[in-house]
Every structure is written in structure tokens, then in C-alpha cells.
Amino acid sequence: MFDWSFVSKYAPFFVNGAWMTLFISVFGIALAILTGLVCAGIETAKIPVLKQITSVYIEISRNTPLLVQLYFLYFGLPKIGFVWDAETCAIIGLGFLGGSYMAEAMRAGLQSVPQIQRENAYMLGFSKWQTLTRVVVPQAVGISMPGVVANVIFLIKESSVVSAIALADVMYMAKDLMGMYYNTYESLFMLIVTYLIILLPISILGTWLERRFDYARR
Amino acid sequence: MQGANILLEPGVFPRLLQGLWVTVWIAAVSVGLSIPVGLITGWLMTLKNPIIRFIMRFYLDFIRIMPQLALLFIAFYGIARMSNWNLDATGACVLVFVLWGGAELGDLVRGALQSIPQIQYETAYMLGMSNWQSFVHVILPQAVRRLLPGAVNLSTRIVKTTSLAVLLGVVEVIKVGQQIIDANRFQYPTGTLWVYGVIFVMYFIVCWPLSLVAHALEKRWAND
């Protein structure tokens, strides 16, 4: 019934797929964190115009599915001259989607530091930069961490959608093998195991990070 | 810009709206069925029985750690293979979204129920209320307020995830868009941009009001 030789023969496919998933996720998440930092910074600093642009971006990115964003980037935009390969598209798509989620998590952290602490820091002669790096950020990181970790896991899971623009990730391998050999059980089994191998350690690491940076309650 | 005229071709917009209706229908049925499933799982999660606890923990963690697309594949291809039940693509989507929505909602219900201090139950007893009365008049009104913003947010997530149905072959708004693009490929080579653009906007129009409602509820009940 369950064909182990099929599993051992095609496991390398899933290793390759896992690398693709990780490649897209790592760069996509890095872009998302960068976007999130910029947006959270703009929102906290209340810079006019930029603040409005940021909130429009956040609403658009949070209220549309990644698949539609990817199709628009990958199939739609090349028609007016923006041609990119599937990898770039996937990374930009993931960054575009994740940026808003990261921004929300980070903003929550920054806003959790009461205004009076900033005022006290100024009074003690801290510069703006010192206040930010010595007083605000260390506290904000702890508050933001659970949200950021949840978003990282969310984005790795979302990256399964990139198989729809023909990137050979884990999902794509499973679909391919089922289509070619009809070995449904074995393919689905390898699909589940590969995702568990990728996501379980990250989830455990995330829990540890949350505790590590939880200065307030430690 | 003349690619935009594809949207004005007779039948294009009504067909896209029909496709959107399929998307919304799948999402609405899934949300509707998730509510009872979520209430039951949420209640089961608060029980102290170790076996039930373990099963619920496993269920929630498995659903949470697997990408939704992987769950859809498991349901669509796996179930058809395992049993002789030929679950169609729409059915597989609804099944997965209900199991997923039920697990997530269950966790929200558990959180809401456990956030209410034990002393309130005891006080209700002391005032002579029955088990059922204390639940309906004391616990439920508070739990709903803590639950509702998250539940509305969850429904926007379900709507967005409905887009994955196209990858199982459900003819919903994206599939209809692809058909329109393919049928007009020679007449409107740049039609792709506009059709996907419209689908993008359609999803936004469906999800945004829900997000606004969730946000408003969160603000309104923040200090309760």
C-alpha cells in the first residue's frame, strides 16, 4: 500500500523544494521586516503625507490575497513593461504582503512605550537617537517579538502559494509527483513531513526568542 | 491604456461578478459552518480531561503549522484516494476552511472563556443563578465582546484564503478572469493587467469593510 521505495527515491525532490521555499521565504521575510520597520517608523514619527501613504499601503496589502498579488505582479505588470522572473516576483510579493503585518507588530511595540519615558530621557540629557536606541527600542522589541515571530511562520506558510507561478517549491514537488505517478499517499506524506521539518524548529526557536526578549517580565 | 477596454466588452464584468459570488459563497458557507465548529472546539479546549486536551492540542497545532494550500491538497487528493468518496473541489475547500476556521475560532473562544475570572462564576452561583443562567447572563456577554473582533478578522482571512480554491480547479473569480484573458488574448494583449487589477480591487472591496468593522469593534470594546 504505502511505497517506501518511492519515498526514498523522490525525497531529494523535496529537499530541493525545501531549499526553494527557504530561499523565497528568507528574502521575502527580510524584505517584509525592512518594509515593516520603515512603515512603523513613519507611523510612530507621524510624518505627514508619508503617514497617509503608509496606511493606504497597509490596508491594501492586508485586505488582498497573496495569490492575487502574485498574479498581478507576474502576469499583469509585464504587459506594461515590468518584466521580472518568478523568484523576484515571489520575493516582492511576500515582502509586499508581509510588510504590513510586520509594520503592525512593530508599531504595537513602539507605541507601548509611554510618552513620559521619552520625556524623562530627554530631561536626563539623552539625544533623540540615544532615547530611541537605549530606552524605546529595547522595550519595543520584547513587545513586538511574538507578533514578528508569528508573522515569520505565517509568511513561510504563505510562500506555498508561489508554486502557482511555477516556482519549484515543496508544494510544487508534491503536485508534480502526484500528477506524474499517482503516488498520492507518498507525495502527501513527504509534503507534510517537509513542512514539519521546516516549520517545527522555527516555531520552537520563535518561542525561545519571545522569552529571550521579554525583558519586561523576565 | 486601450487594454482597459477589455472590461467594457459585453459580458466581462457580469461574469467576473458571478465569479466573485462563487468566492464569497464559499467563504460565507465556510464562516457560517466554522462558528458552531469553533464554539464546540473552544468549549472542548477548556475541558480538563487530558485525552481531550491532547487531541484538541494536536488538532489545533497541526492545522496551524500546515500551509492552507497543503491542507487543501491533503483534503482534495488524499481523501479521494483514501475513501471512495469523490469530494469535489468546492467541497474540499469548504471542508478545509471549516476545519481551519473552526480550530482558529476555537482558540479564540477558549481565550475568551478563560479570560473571565473564576470569581465571576462563583459570584453568579452565590447569587442563586443556575449553571446555565450564569453562562448566558454573565459569561457569554463578556466573552462575545472579547471574541468578536478576532472572529471578524478571521473571516477576512477566510475570504482571502478562498483565492486558493482556483488551484484546485474551482471556477471562481480568478479562474473566470483567466478564461476572459485567454479568450481575448489576441484582441487585448494587455488585458491581463486590467483583469487581474479588477480582481485585486474586488478582493479589497470585500475584505476592507470587514477589517474596518473588526477595528471598530476592537476600539469600542477595548476598555470593557
Short mmCIF file of C-alpha atoms in Angstrom, two decimals:
data_model
loop_
_atom_site.label_atom_id
_atom_site.label_comp_id
_atom_site.label_asym_id
_atom_site.label_seq_id
_atom_site.Cartn_x
_atom_site.Cartn_y
_atom_site.Cartn_z
CA MET A 1 0.00 0.00 0.00
CA PHE A 2 2.49 2.61 1.16
CA ASP A 3 5.53 2.52 -1.11
CA TRP A 4 8.66 3.39 0.89
CA SER A 5 10.93 2.97 -2.12
CA PHE A 6 9.02 5.80 -3.79
CA VAL A 7 9.66 7.95 -0.74
CA SER A 8 13.40 7.26 -0.71
CA LYS A 9 13.64 7.74 -4.48
CA TYR A 10 11.90 11.11 -4.55
CA ALA A 11 12.91 12.54 -1.17
CA PRO A 12 15.71 14.55 -2.88
CA PHE A 13 12.98 16.34 -4.86
CA PHE A 14 11.56 17.60 -1.61
CA VAL A 15 14.97 18.64 -0.33
CA ASN A 16 15.33 20.82 -3.42
CA GLY A 17 11.79 22.07 -2.93
CA ALA A 18 12.57 22.91 0.69
CA TRP A 19 15.58 24.98 -0.40
CA MET A 20 13.40 26.92 -2.81
CA THR A 21 10.78 27.50 -0.10
CA LEU A 22 13.50 28.68 2.29
CA PHE A 23 15.20 30.85 -0.35
CA ILE A 24 11.97 32.68 -1.20
CA SER A 25 10.94 32.89 2.47
CA VAL A 26 14.26 34.24 3.78
CA PHE A 27 14.47 37.04 1.23
CA GLY A 28 10.74 37.71 1.35
CA ILE A 29 10.80 37.93 5.16
CA ALA A 30 13.89 40.16 5.10
CA LEU A 31 12.09 42.49 2.71
CA ALA A 32 8.95 42.33 4.87
CA ILE A 33 10.90 43.23 8.02
CA LEU A 34 12.60 46.12 6.25
CA THR A 35 9.27 47.40 4.90
CA GLY A 36 7.71 46.91 8.31
CA LEU A 37 10.47 48.87 10.05
CA VAL A 38 10.16 51.78 7.63
CA CYS A 39 6.37 51.85 7.91
CA ALA A 40 6.36 51.54 11.71
CA GLY A 41 8.96 54.30 11.89
CA ILE A 42 6.89 56.59 9.67
CA GLU A 43 3.72 55.90 11.66
CA THR A 44 5.37 56.45 15.02
CA ALA A 45 7.16 59.60 13.90
CA LYS A 46 3.88 60.83 12.36
CA ILE A 47 5.50 62.19 9.21
CA PRO A 48 2.73 63.90 7.19
CA VAL A 49 1.92 62.59 3.66
CA LEU A 50 4.20 59.56 4.14
CA LYS A 51 1.97 58.51 7.02
CA GLN A 52 -1.11 58.53 4.79
CA ILE A 53 0.71 56.61 2.06
CA THR A 54 1.78 54.02 4.63
CA SER A 55 -1.72 53.49 5.93
CA VAL A 56 -3.11 53.11 2.39
CA TYR A 57 -0.39 50.54 1.69
CA ILE A 58 -1.16 48.64 4.88
CA GLU A 59 -4.88 48.47 4.11
CA ILE A 60 -4.27 47.30 0.53
CA SER A 61 -1.72 44.71 1.49
CA ARG A 62 -3.73 43.28 4.39
CA ASN A 63 -7.01 43.04 2.52
CA THR A 64 -5.92 41.23 -0.65
CA PRO A 65 -4.73 37.64 -1.01
CA LEU A 66 -1.11 36.83 -1.88
CA LEU A 67 -2.17 34.74 -4.87
CA VAL A 68 -3.89 37.71 -6.50
CA GLN A 69 -0.92 39.96 -5.69
CA LEU A 70 1.42 37.44 -7.32
CA TYR A 71 -0.73 37.04 -10.43
CA PHE A 72 -0.87 40.80 -10.78
CA LEU A 73 2.91 41.13 -10.40
CA TYR A 74 3.82 38.12 -12.52
CA PHE A 75 1.22 38.12 -15.30
CA GLY A 76 -0.20 41.64 -15.20
CA LEU A 77 2.72 44.04 -14.83
CA PRO A 78 4.89 42.58 -17.64
CA LYS A 79 2.19 43.81 -20.04
CA ILE A 80 3.24 47.39 -19.32
CA GLY A 81 6.94 46.66 -19.39
CA PHE A 82 7.81 45.48 -15.86
CA VAL A 83 9.17 42.03 -16.64
CA TRP A 84 10.61 40.08 -13.73
CA ASP A 85 11.45 36.47 -13.15
CA ALA A 86 9.33 34.29 -10.90
CA GLU A 87 11.80 34.39 -7.96
CA THR A 88 11.90 38.19 -7.85
CA CYS A 89 8.14 38.29 -8.15
CA ALA A 90 7.67 35.85 -5.29
CA ILE A 91 10.07 37.74 -3.03
CA ILE A 92 8.48 41.11 -3.80
CA GLY A 93 5.02 39.61 -3.34
CA LEU A 94 5.93 38.12 0.02
CA GLY A 95 7.62 41.36 1.07
CA PHE A 96 4.59 43.39 -0.01
CA LEU A 97 2.21 41.15 1.91
CA GLY A 98 4.43 40.71 4.97
CA GLY A 99 5.46 44.37 5.23
CA SER A 100 2.07 45.43 6.55
CA TYR A 101 1.87 42.59 9.07
CA MET A 102 5.37 43.36 10.33
CA ALA A 103 4.56 47.08 10.48
CA GLU A 104 1.53 46.40 12.69
CA ALA A 105 3.53 44.18 15.05
CA MET A 106 6.39 46.68 15.33
CA ARG A 107 4.14 49.70 15.72
CA ALA A 108 2.38 47.98 18.60
CA GLY A 109 5.79 47.61 20.27
CA LEU A 110 6.89 51.19 19.68
CA GLN A 111 3.59 52.61 20.88
CA SER A 112 3.63 50.52 24.02
CA VAL A 113 6.47 52.65 25.42
CA PRO A 114 4.77 55.51 27.30
CA GLN A 115 5.50 59.05 26.13
CA ILE A 116 6.69 60.01 29.60
CA GLN A 117 9.71 57.73 29.28
CA ARG A 118 10.84 59.66 26.21
CA GLU A 119 10.35 62.94 28.05
CA ASN A 120 12.30 61.65 31.02
CA ALA A 121 15.11 60.52 28.76
CA TYR A 122 15.32 63.97 27.16
CA MET A 123 15.31 65.53 30.58
CA LEU A 124 18.24 63.33 31.57
CA GLY A 125 20.11 64.73 28.57
CA PHE A 126 19.68 61.83 26.15
CA SER A 127 19.74 62.78 22.50
CA LYS A 128 16.85 61.69 20.27
CA TRP A 129 18.95 58.84 18.88
CA GLN A 130 20.06 57.70 22.34
CA THR A 131 16.48 57.77 23.58
CA LEU A 132 15.44 55.62 20.67
CA THR A 133 18.24 53.05 20.91
CA ARG A 134 18.67 52.92 24.72
CA VAL A 135 15.14 53.43 26.01
CA VAL A 136 12.44 52.85 23.40
CA VAL A 137 13.72 50.06 21.16
CA PRO A 138 14.85 47.59 23.87
CA GLN A 139 11.35 47.65 25.35
CA ALA A 140 9.59 47.68 21.99
CA VAL A 141 11.46 44.59 20.77
CA GLY A 142 10.10 42.47 23.60
CA ILE A 143 6.53 43.56 22.95
CA SER A 144 6.85 43.14 19.17
CA MET A 145 8.62 39.79 19.21
CA PRO A 146 5.59 37.45 19.50
CA GLY A 147 3.91 39.25 16.60
CA VAL A 148 7.04 39.22 14.46
CA VAL A 149 7.65 35.52 15.10
CA ALA A 150 4.03 34.68 14.25
CA ASN A 151 4.41 36.67 11.02
CA VAL A 152 7.60 34.84 10.08
CA ILE A 153 5.81 31.49 10.37
CA PHE A 154 2.79 32.90 8.57
CA LEU A 155 4.98 34.08 5.67
CA ILE A 156 6.79 30.75 5.31
CA LYS A 157 3.38 29.08 5.12
CA GLU A 158 2.13 31.67 2.64
CA SER A 159 5.17 31.00 0.46
CA SER A 160 3.49 27.72 -0.56
CA VAL A 161 1.40 29.88 -2.91
CA VAL A 162 4.44 30.67 -5.11
CA SER A 163 4.05 27.21 -6.66
CA ALA A 164 1.22 28.85 -8.62
CA ILE A 165 3.73 30.94 -10.57
CA ALA A 166 5.76 27.82 -11.42
CA LEU A 167 8.43 28.06 -8.72
CA ALA A 168 9.61 24.58 -7.75
CA ASP A 169 8.96 24.76 -4.00
CA VAL A 170 7.75 21.98 -1.69
CA MET A 171 4.14 22.35 -2.78
CA TYR A 172 5.07 22.22 -6.45
CA MET A 173 7.01 18.97 -5.97
CA ALA A 174 4.06 17.28 -4.30
CA LYS A 175 1.72 18.38 -7.06
CA ASP A 176 4.16 17.28 -9.73
CA LEU A 177 4.74 13.82 -8.28
CA MET A 178 1.02 13.22 -7.79
CA GLY A 179 0.39 14.27 -11.36
CA MET A 180 3.13 12.10 -12.82
CA TYR A 181 2.91 8.88 -10.81
CA TYR A 182 -0.40 8.98 -8.91
CA ASN A 183 1.50 8.16 -5.71
CA THR A 184 -0.83 10.35 -3.70
CA TYR A 185 -0.11 8.97 -0.22
CA GLU A 186 3.65 9.06 -0.54
CA SER A 187 3.67 12.56 -2.05
CA LEU A 188 1.33 13.98 0.57
CA PHE A 189 3.32 12.24 3.31
CA MET A 190 6.55 13.83 2.08
CA LEU A 191 4.76 17.17 1.76
CA ILE A 192 3.63 17.07 5.39
CA VAL A 193 6.99 15.86 6.68
CA THR A 194 8.93 18.51 4.76
CA TYR A 195 6.77 21.33 6.08
CA LEU A 196 7.05 19.94 9.61
CA ILE A 197 10.85 19.80 9.29
CA ILE A 198 10.94 23.42 8.14
CA LEU A 199 8.33 24.89 10.46
CA LEU A 200 8.65 22.99 13.76
CA PRO A 201 12.21 24.18 14.59
CA ILE A 202 11.29 27.75 13.61
CA SER A 203 8.23 27.60 15.80
CA ILE A 204 10.30 26.31 18.75
CA LEU A 205 13.03 28.88 18.12
CA GLY A 206 10.34 31.54 17.99
CA THR A 207 9.02 30.59 21.41
CA TRP A 208 12.55 30.78 22.79
CA LEU A 209 13.12 34.20 21.18
CA GLU A 210 9.87 35.50 22.66
CA ARG A 211 11.11 34.57 26.14
CA ARG A 212 14.63 35.82 25.49
CA PHE A 213 13.44 39.30 24.54
CA ASP A 214 10.68 39.55 27.07
CA TYR A 215 12.72 41.85 29.32
CA ALA A 216 9.65 43.28 30.99
CA ARG A 217 8.55 40.01 32.56
CA ARG A 218 11.82 38.17 32.84
CA MET B 1 -4.40 52.05 -21.90
CA GLN B 2 -6.70 50.63 -24.56
CA GLY B 3 -6.28 47.24 -22.82
CA ALA B 4 -8.71 48.57 -20.23
CA ASN B 5 -11.45 48.29 -22.82
CA ILE B 6 -11.48 44.54 -22.17
CA LEU B 7 -13.52 45.36 -19.08
CA LEU B 8 -16.16 47.05 -21.23
CA GLU B 9 -16.66 44.06 -23.52
CA PRO B 10 -20.19 42.74 -23.13
CA GLY B 11 -20.41 40.05 -20.50
CA VAL B 12 -16.96 40.53 -18.99
CA PHE B 13 -17.94 42.41 -15.88
CA PRO B 14 -21.07 40.37 -15.12
CA ARG B 15 -19.01 37.19 -15.45
CA LEU B 16 -16.38 38.49 -13.07
CA LEU B 17 -19.11 39.37 -10.61
CA GLN B 18 -20.53 35.86 -10.91
CA GLY B 19 -17.06 34.51 -10.18
CA LEU B 20 -16.80 36.81 -7.19
CA TRP B 21 -20.14 35.48 -5.99
CA VAL B 22 -18.72 31.92 -6.00
CA THR B 23 -15.76 33.15 -3.96
CA VAL B 24 -17.99 34.95 -1.48
CA TRP B 25 -20.35 31.98 -1.30
CA ILE B 26 -17.54 29.54 -0.42
CA ALA B 27 -16.23 31.99 2.17
CA ALA B 28 -19.68 32.66 3.64
CA VAL B 29 -20.58 28.97 3.94
CA SER B 30 -17.17 28.25 5.49
CA VAL B 31 -17.51 31.08 8.01
CA GLY B 32 -21.09 30.02 8.79
CA LEU B 33 -20.10 26.42 9.46
CA SER B 34 -16.93 27.43 11.33
CA ILE B 35 -18.99 29.16 14.01
CA PRO B 36 -20.63 26.04 15.50
CA VAL B 37 -17.42 24.02 14.99
CA GLY B 38 -15.39 26.77 16.65
CA LEU B 39 -17.78 27.08 19.60
CA ILE B 40 -17.63 23.33 20.21
CA THR B 41 -13.83 23.09 19.82
CA GLY B 42 -13.41 26.15 22.03
CA TRP B 43 -15.52 24.55 24.72
CA LEU B 44 -13.67 21.23 24.37
CA MET B 45 -10.35 23.09 24.74
CA THR B 46 -11.37 24.40 28.16
CA LEU B 47 -12.08 20.91 29.48
CA LYS B 48 -9.60 19.36 31.90
CA ASN B 49 -9.74 15.81 30.54
CA PRO B 50 -6.14 15.00 29.45
CA ILE B 51 -7.13 12.89 26.43
CA ILE B 52 -9.47 15.56 25.02
CA ARG B 53 -6.85 18.20 25.76
CA PHE B 54 -4.21 16.26 23.87
CA ILE B 55 -6.47 15.66 20.86
CA MET B 56 -7.50 19.31 20.69
CA ARG B 57 -3.90 20.45 21.07
CA PHE B 58 -2.83 18.15 18.23
CA TYR B 59 -5.70 19.27 16.02
CA LEU B 60 -5.00 22.97 16.56
CA ASP B 61 -1.23 22.64 16.16
CA PHE B 62 -1.43 20.52 13.02
CA ILE B 63 -3.89 22.87 11.35
CA ARG B 64 -1.82 25.87 12.35
CA ILE B 65 1.56 24.60 11.22
CA MET B 66 0.45 23.34 7.79
CA PRO B 67 0.09 25.86 4.97
CA GLN B 68 -3.55 26.16 3.91
CA LEU B 69 -2.63 25.10 0.41
CA ALA B 70 -1.09 21.89 1.76
CA LEU B 71 -4.28 21.21 3.75
CA LEU B 72 -6.32 21.75 0.59
CA PHE B 73 -4.16 19.24 -1.28
CA ILE B 74 -4.45 16.72 1.52
CA ALA B 75 -8.23 17.06 1.55
CA PHE B 76 -8.70 17.12 -2.20
CA TYR B 77 -6.28 14.38 -3.30
CA GLY B 78 -5.83 12.41 -0.09
CA ILE B 79 -9.48 11.90 0.81
CA ALA B 80 -10.44 10.90 -2.73
CA ARG B 81 -7.68 8.28 -2.63
CA MET B 82 -8.33 7.06 0.87
CA SER B 83 -12.06 6.58 0.66
CA ASN B 84 -14.21 6.17 -2.37
CA TRP B 85 -15.74 9.50 -1.62
CA ASN B 86 -15.30 11.75 -4.61
CA LEU B 87 -15.22 15.07 -2.81
CA ASP B 88 -15.35 17.83 -5.41
CA ALA B 89 -13.01 20.82 -5.30
CA THR B 90 -15.59 23.18 -3.78
CA GLY B 91 -16.41 20.60 -1.11
CA ALA B 92 -12.72 20.11 -0.31
CA CYS B 93 -12.31 23.89 0.07
CA VAL B 94 -15.28 24.21 2.38
CA LEU B 95 -14.12 21.21 4.42
CA VAL B 96 -10.61 22.65 4.89
CA PHE B 97 -11.81 26.16 5.64
CA VAL B 98 -14.29 24.86 8.22
CA LEU B 99 -11.65 22.70 9.92
CA TRP B 100 -9.17 25.57 9.84
CA GLY B 101 -11.67 28.28 10.77
CA GLY B 102 -13.09 26.03 13.49
CA ALA B 103 -9.64 25.48 15.01
CA GLU B 104 -8.73 29.18 14.95
CA LEU B 105 -12.13 30.27 16.20
CA GLY B 106 -11.97 27.56 18.85
CA ASP B 107 -8.74 29.04 20.13
CA LEU B 108 -10.36 32.50 20.26
CA VAL B 109 -13.35 31.05 22.14
CA ARG B 110 -11.03 29.30 24.59
CA GLY B 111 -9.12 32.53 25.17
CA ALA B 112 -12.33 34.49 25.68
CA LEU B 113 -13.80 31.95 28.11
CA GLN B 114 -10.59 31.63 30.13
CA SER B 115 -10.11 35.40 30.31
CA ILE B 116 -13.15 35.66 32.54
CA PRO B 117 -12.08 35.35 36.16
CA GLN B 118 -13.23 32.29 38.12
CA ILE B 119 -14.68 34.56 40.79
CA GLN B 120 -17.46 35.64 38.44
CA TYR B 121 -18.70 32.07 38.15
CA GLU B 122 -18.63 31.73 41.91
CA THR B 123 -20.39 35.05 42.43
CA ALA B 124 -23.12 34.04 39.98
CA TYR B 125 -23.68 30.83 41.97
CA MET B 126 -23.80 32.77 45.17
CA LEU B 127 -26.50 34.99 43.70
CA GLY B 128 -28.53 31.85 43.11
CA MET B 129 -28.05 31.52 39.36
CA SER B 130 -28.05 28.10 37.76
CA ASN B 131 -25.12 26.90 35.68
CA TRP B 132 -26.93 27.79 32.50
CA GLN B 133 -28.12 31.19 33.77
CA SER B 134 -24.66 32.24 34.85
CA PHE B 135 -23.30 31.22 31.47
CA VAL B 136 -25.95 33.05 29.43
CA HIS B 137 -26.28 36.20 31.54
CA VAL B 138 -22.80 36.67 32.96
CA ILE B 139 -20.13 34.85 30.98
CA LEU B 140 -21.45 34.96 27.42
CA PRO B 141 -21.98 38.75 27.09
CA GLN B 142 -18.39 39.36 28.18
CA ALA B 143 -16.90 36.50 26.16
CA VAL B 144 -18.61 37.68 22.96
CA ARG B 145 -17.07 41.12 23.30
CA ARG B 146 -13.61 39.65 23.62
CA LEU B 147 -14.25 37.20 20.81
CA LEU B 148 -15.97 39.21 18.11
CA PRO B 149 -13.15 41.45 16.79
CA GLY B 150 -10.88 38.43 16.34
CA ALA B 151 -13.67 36.42 14.75
CA VAL B 152 -14.39 39.16 12.20
CA ASN B 153 -10.67 39.33 11.41
CA LEU B 154 -10.66 35.57 10.94
CA SER B 155 -13.47 35.86 8.41
CA THR B 156 -11.37 38.26 6.29
CA ARG B 157 -8.58 35.70 6.41
CA ILE B 158 -11.00 33.03 5.21
CA VAL B 159 -12.16 35.26 2.34
CA LYS B 160 -8.54 35.85 1.30
CA THR B 161 -7.68 32.16 1.54
CA THR B 162 -10.65 31.34 -0.70
CA SER B 163 -8.45 32.57 -3.57
CA LEU B 164 -6.52 29.29 -3.27
CA ALA B 165 -9.61 27.42 -4.49
CA VAL B 166 -8.55 28.25 -8.06
CA LEU B 167 -5.52 25.98 -7.63
CA LEU B 168 -7.84 23.02 -7.07
CA GLY B 169 -9.83 23.93 -10.17
CA VAL B 170 -12.85 25.69 -8.67
CA VAL B 171 -14.29 28.16 -11.18
CA GLU B 172 -14.27 31.26 -9.02
CA VAL B 173 -13.32 34.85 -9.69
CA ILE B 174 -9.64 34.22 -10.58
CA LYS B 175 -10.49 31.31 -12.88
CA VAL B 176 -13.15 33.39 -14.61
CA GLY B 177 -10.55 36.13 -15.00
CA GLN B 178 -8.13 33.67 -16.60
CA GLN B 179 -10.83 32.47 -19.01
CA ILE B 180 -11.60 36.05 -20.02
CA ILE B 181 -7.89 36.80 -20.51
CA ASP B 182 -7.40 33.70 -22.65
CA ALA B 183 -10.49 34.30 -24.75
CA ASN B 184 -9.39 37.87 -25.55
CA ARG B 185 -5.65 37.29 -25.78
CA PHE B 186 -5.33 38.47 -29.40
CA GLN B 187 -7.76 41.32 -29.22
CA TYR B 188 -6.46 42.70 -25.91
CA PRO B 189 -2.85 41.62 -25.33
CA THR B 190 -2.56 43.86 -22.26
CA GLY B 191 -5.91 42.73 -20.84
CA THR B 192 -4.13 40.59 -18.21
CA LEU B 193 -3.12 43.66 -16.25
CA TRP B 194 -6.64 45.04 -16.15
CA VAL B 195 -8.46 41.82 -15.36
CA TYR B 196 -6.10 40.92 -12.52
CA GLY B 197 -6.23 44.54 -11.42
CA VAL B 198 -10.02 44.37 -11.17
CA ILE B 199 -9.86 41.07 -9.25
CA PHE B 200 -7.36 42.69 -6.88
CA VAL B 201 -9.78 45.56 -6.28
CA MET B 202 -12.72 43.17 -5.88
CA TYR B 203 -10.97 41.27 -3.07
CA PHE B 204 -10.13 44.56 -1.44
CA ILE B 205 -13.75 45.73 -1.62
CA VAL B 206 -14.93 42.51 0.04
CA CYS B 207 -12.29 42.38 2.79
CA TRP B 208 -11.80 46.01 3.68
CA PRO B 209 -15.24 46.65 5.22
CA LEU B 210 -14.78 43.55 7.37
CA SER B 211 -11.39 44.84 8.57
CA LEU B 212 -12.95 48.20 9.37
CA VAL B 213 -15.72 46.50 11.39
CA ALA B 214 -13.15 44.42 13.29
CA HIS B 215 -11.11 47.52 14.04
CA ALA B 216 -14.16 49.48 15.17
CA LEU B 217 -15.29 46.66 17.48
CA GLU B 218 -11.80 46.38 18.92
CA LYS B 219 -11.73 50.09 19.73
CA ARG B 220 -15.24 50.20 21.11
CA TRP B 221 -14.81 47.28 23.47
CA ALA B 222 -11.18 47.85 24.32
CA ASN B 223 -11.86 49.07 27.85
CA ASP B 224 -14.61 46.68 28.83
#
